[in-house]
PDB file of C-alpha atoms in Angstrom:
ATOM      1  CA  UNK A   1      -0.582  65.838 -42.689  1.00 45.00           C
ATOM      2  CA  UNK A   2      -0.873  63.620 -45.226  1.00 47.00           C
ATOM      3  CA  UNK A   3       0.034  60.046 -44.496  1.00 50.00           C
ATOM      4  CA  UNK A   4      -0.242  57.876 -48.065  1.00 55.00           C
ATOM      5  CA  UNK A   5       1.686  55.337 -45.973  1.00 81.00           C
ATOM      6  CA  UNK A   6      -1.649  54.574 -43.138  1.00 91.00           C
ATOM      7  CA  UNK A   7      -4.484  53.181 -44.752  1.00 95.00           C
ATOM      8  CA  UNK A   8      -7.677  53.073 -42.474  1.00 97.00           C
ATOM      9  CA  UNK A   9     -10.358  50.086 -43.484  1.00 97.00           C
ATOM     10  CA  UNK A  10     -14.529  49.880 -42.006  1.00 98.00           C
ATOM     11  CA  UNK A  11     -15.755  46.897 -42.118  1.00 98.00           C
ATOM     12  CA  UNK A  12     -19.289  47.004 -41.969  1.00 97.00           C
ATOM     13  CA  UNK A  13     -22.158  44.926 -42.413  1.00 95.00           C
ATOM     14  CA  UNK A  14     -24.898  46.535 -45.098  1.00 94.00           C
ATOM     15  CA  UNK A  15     -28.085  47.265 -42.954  1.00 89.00           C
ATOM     16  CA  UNK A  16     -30.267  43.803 -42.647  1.00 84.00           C
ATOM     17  CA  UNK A  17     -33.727  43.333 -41.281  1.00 80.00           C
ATOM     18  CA  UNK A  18     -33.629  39.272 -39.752  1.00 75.00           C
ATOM     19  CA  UNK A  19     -36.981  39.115 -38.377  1.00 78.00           C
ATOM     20  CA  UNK A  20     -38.404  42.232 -41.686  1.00 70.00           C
ATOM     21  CA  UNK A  21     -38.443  45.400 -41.515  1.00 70.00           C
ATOM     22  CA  UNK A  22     -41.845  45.851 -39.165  1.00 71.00           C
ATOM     23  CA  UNK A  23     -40.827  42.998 -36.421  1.00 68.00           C
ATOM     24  CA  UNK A  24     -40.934  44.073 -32.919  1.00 68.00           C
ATOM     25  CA  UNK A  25     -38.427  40.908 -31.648  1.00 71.00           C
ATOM     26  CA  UNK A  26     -35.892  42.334 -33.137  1.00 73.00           C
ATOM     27  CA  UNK A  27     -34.340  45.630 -34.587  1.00 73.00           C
ATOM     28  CA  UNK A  28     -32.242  46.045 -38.140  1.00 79.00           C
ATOM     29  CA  UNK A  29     -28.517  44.910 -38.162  1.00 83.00           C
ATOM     30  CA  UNK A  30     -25.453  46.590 -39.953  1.00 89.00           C
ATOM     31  CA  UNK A  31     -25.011  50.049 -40.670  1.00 93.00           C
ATOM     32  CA  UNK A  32     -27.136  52.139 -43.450  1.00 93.00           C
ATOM     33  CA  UNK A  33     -24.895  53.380 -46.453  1.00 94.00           C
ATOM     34  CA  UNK A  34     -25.160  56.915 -45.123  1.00 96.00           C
ATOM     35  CA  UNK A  35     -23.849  56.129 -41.886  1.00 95.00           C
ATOM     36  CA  UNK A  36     -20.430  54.306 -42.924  1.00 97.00           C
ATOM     37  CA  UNK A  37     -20.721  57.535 -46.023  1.00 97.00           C
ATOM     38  CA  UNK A  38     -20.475  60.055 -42.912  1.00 97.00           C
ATOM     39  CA  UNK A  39     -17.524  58.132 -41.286  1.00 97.00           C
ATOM     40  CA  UNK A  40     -15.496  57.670 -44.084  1.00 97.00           C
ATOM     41  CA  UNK A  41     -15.685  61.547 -44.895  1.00 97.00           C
ATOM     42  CA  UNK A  42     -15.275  62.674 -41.599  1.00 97.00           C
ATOM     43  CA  UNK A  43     -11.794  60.713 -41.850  1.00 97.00           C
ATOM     44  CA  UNK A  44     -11.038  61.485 -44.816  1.00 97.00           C
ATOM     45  CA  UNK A  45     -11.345  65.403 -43.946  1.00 96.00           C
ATOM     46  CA  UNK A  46      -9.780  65.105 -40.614  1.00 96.00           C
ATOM     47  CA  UNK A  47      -6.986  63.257 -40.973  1.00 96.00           C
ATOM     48  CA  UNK A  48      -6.399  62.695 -44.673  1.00 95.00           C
ATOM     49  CA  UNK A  49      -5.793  58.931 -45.051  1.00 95.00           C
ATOM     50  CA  UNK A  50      -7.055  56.621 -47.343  1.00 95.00           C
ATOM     51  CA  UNK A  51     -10.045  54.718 -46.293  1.00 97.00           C
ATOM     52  CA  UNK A  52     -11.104  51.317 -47.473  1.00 97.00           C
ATOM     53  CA  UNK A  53     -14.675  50.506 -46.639  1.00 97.00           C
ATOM     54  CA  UNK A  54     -15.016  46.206 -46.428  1.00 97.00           C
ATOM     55  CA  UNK A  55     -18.357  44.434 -46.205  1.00 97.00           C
ATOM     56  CA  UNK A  56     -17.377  42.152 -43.941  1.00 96.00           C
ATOM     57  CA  UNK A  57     -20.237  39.228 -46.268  1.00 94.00           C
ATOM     58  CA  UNK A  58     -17.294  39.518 -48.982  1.00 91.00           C
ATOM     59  CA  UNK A  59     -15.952  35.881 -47.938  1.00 88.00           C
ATOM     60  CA  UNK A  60     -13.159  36.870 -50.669  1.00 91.00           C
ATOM     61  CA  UNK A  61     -12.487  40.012 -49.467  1.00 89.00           C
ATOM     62  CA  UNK A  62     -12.025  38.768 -46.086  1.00 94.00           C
ATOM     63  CA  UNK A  63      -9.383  35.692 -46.190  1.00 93.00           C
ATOM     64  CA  UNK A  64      -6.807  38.510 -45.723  1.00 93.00           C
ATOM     65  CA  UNK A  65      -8.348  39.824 -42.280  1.00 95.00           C
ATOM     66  CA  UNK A  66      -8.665  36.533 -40.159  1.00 93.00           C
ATOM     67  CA  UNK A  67      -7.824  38.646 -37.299  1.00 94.00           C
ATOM     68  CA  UNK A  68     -11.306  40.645 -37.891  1.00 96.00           C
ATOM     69  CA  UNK A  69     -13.690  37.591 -38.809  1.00 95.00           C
ATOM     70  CA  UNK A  70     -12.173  35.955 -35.485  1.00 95.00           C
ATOM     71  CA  UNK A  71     -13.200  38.960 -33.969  1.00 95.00           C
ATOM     72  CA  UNK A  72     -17.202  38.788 -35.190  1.00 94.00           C
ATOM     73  CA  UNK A  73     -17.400  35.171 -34.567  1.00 95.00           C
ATOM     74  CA  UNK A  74     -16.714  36.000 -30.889  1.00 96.00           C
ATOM     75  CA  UNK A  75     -18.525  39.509 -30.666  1.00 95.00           C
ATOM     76  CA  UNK A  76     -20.880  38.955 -33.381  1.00 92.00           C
ATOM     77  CA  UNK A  77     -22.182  41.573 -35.984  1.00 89.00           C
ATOM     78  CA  UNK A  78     -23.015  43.870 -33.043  1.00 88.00           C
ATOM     79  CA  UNK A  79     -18.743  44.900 -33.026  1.00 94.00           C
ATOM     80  CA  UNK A  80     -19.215  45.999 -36.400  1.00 96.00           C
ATOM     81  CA  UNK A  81     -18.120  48.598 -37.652  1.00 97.00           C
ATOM     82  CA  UNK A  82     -14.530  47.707 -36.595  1.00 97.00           C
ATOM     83  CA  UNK A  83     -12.528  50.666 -37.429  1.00 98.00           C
ATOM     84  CA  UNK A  84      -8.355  49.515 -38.410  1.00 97.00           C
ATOM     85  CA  UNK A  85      -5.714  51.619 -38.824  1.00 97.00           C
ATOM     86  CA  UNK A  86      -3.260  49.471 -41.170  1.00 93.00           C
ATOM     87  CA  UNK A  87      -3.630  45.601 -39.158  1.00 88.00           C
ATOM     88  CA  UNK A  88      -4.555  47.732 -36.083  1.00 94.00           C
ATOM     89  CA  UNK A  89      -8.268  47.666 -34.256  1.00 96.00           C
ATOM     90  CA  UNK A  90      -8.661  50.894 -33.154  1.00 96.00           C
ATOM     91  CA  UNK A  91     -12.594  50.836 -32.602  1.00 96.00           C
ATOM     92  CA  UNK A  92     -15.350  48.688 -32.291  1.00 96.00           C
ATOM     93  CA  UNK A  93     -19.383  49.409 -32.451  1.00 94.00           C
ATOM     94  CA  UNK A  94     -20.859  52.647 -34.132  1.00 90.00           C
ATOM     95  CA  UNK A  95     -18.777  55.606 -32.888  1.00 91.00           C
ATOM     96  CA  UNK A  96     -19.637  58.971 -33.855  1.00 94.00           C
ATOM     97  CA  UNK A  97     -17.954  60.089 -36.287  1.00 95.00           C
ATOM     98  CA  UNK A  98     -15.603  62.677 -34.284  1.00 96.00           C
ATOM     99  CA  UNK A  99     -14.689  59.580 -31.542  1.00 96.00           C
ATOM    100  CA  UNK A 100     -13.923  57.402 -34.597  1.00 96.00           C
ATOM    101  CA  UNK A 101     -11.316  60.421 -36.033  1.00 97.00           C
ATOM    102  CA  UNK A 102     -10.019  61.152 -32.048  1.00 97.00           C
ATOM    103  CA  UNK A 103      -9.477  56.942 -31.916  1.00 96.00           C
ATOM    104  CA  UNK A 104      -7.475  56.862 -35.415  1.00 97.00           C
ATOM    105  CA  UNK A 105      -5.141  60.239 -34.361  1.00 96.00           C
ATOM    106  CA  UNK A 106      -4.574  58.500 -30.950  1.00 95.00           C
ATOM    107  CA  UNK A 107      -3.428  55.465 -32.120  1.00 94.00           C
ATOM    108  CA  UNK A 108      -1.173  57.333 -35.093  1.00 94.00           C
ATOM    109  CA  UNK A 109       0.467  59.154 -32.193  1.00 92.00           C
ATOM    110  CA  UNK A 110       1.668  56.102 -30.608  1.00 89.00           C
ATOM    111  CA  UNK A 111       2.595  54.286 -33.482  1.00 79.00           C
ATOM    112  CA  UNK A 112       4.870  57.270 -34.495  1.00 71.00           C
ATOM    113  CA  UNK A 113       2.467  57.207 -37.912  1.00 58.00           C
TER     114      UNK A 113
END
């Protein structure tokens, strides 16, 4: 099942502390290295595909997905990561890693992919 054709991208936010590590307003941002690590091999594994991870601070990297910084400007860094499947959102927010594999097959299904 593999599908050189589907390319799945994270973008993610590297893991920020605002308000420093010890503040009690607020809690860290982003997603830890190990985190987006564990999602990209879980999809990997499970379904094969090639996996771009984005940091979503890349301004370069990002003028080719307006649809996604439209998307945090409304949401805010609290959507990230936003799993795609090609130019397709298929999840928002930290899923585990098994949701984030069940989302991707779903939406390959009715794509025909």
């Amino acid at each position: 099942m593999h599908n050189t054709n589907n390319t799945v991208r994270i973008f993610m936010m590297p893991q920020q502390f605002p308000c420093g590590p010890q503040s009690s307003c607020c809690g860290p941002i982003g997603q830890t290295e190990e985190e987006i690590q564990v999602l990209k091999d879980s999809i990997q594994k499970e379904l094969a595909l090639n996996v771009d991870v984005i940091n979503v601070t890349e301004g370069k990297e990002m003028r080719d997905y307006l649809q996604i910084v439209r998307l945090l400007r409304s949401l805010g860094p609290m959507a990230l990561p936003i799993i795609a499947l090609n130019d397709e959102i298929v999840s928002l927010g930290m899923p585990e890693p098994q949701q984030a594999v069940s989302a991707i097959k779903e939406k390959m299904n009715q794509s025909g992919g």
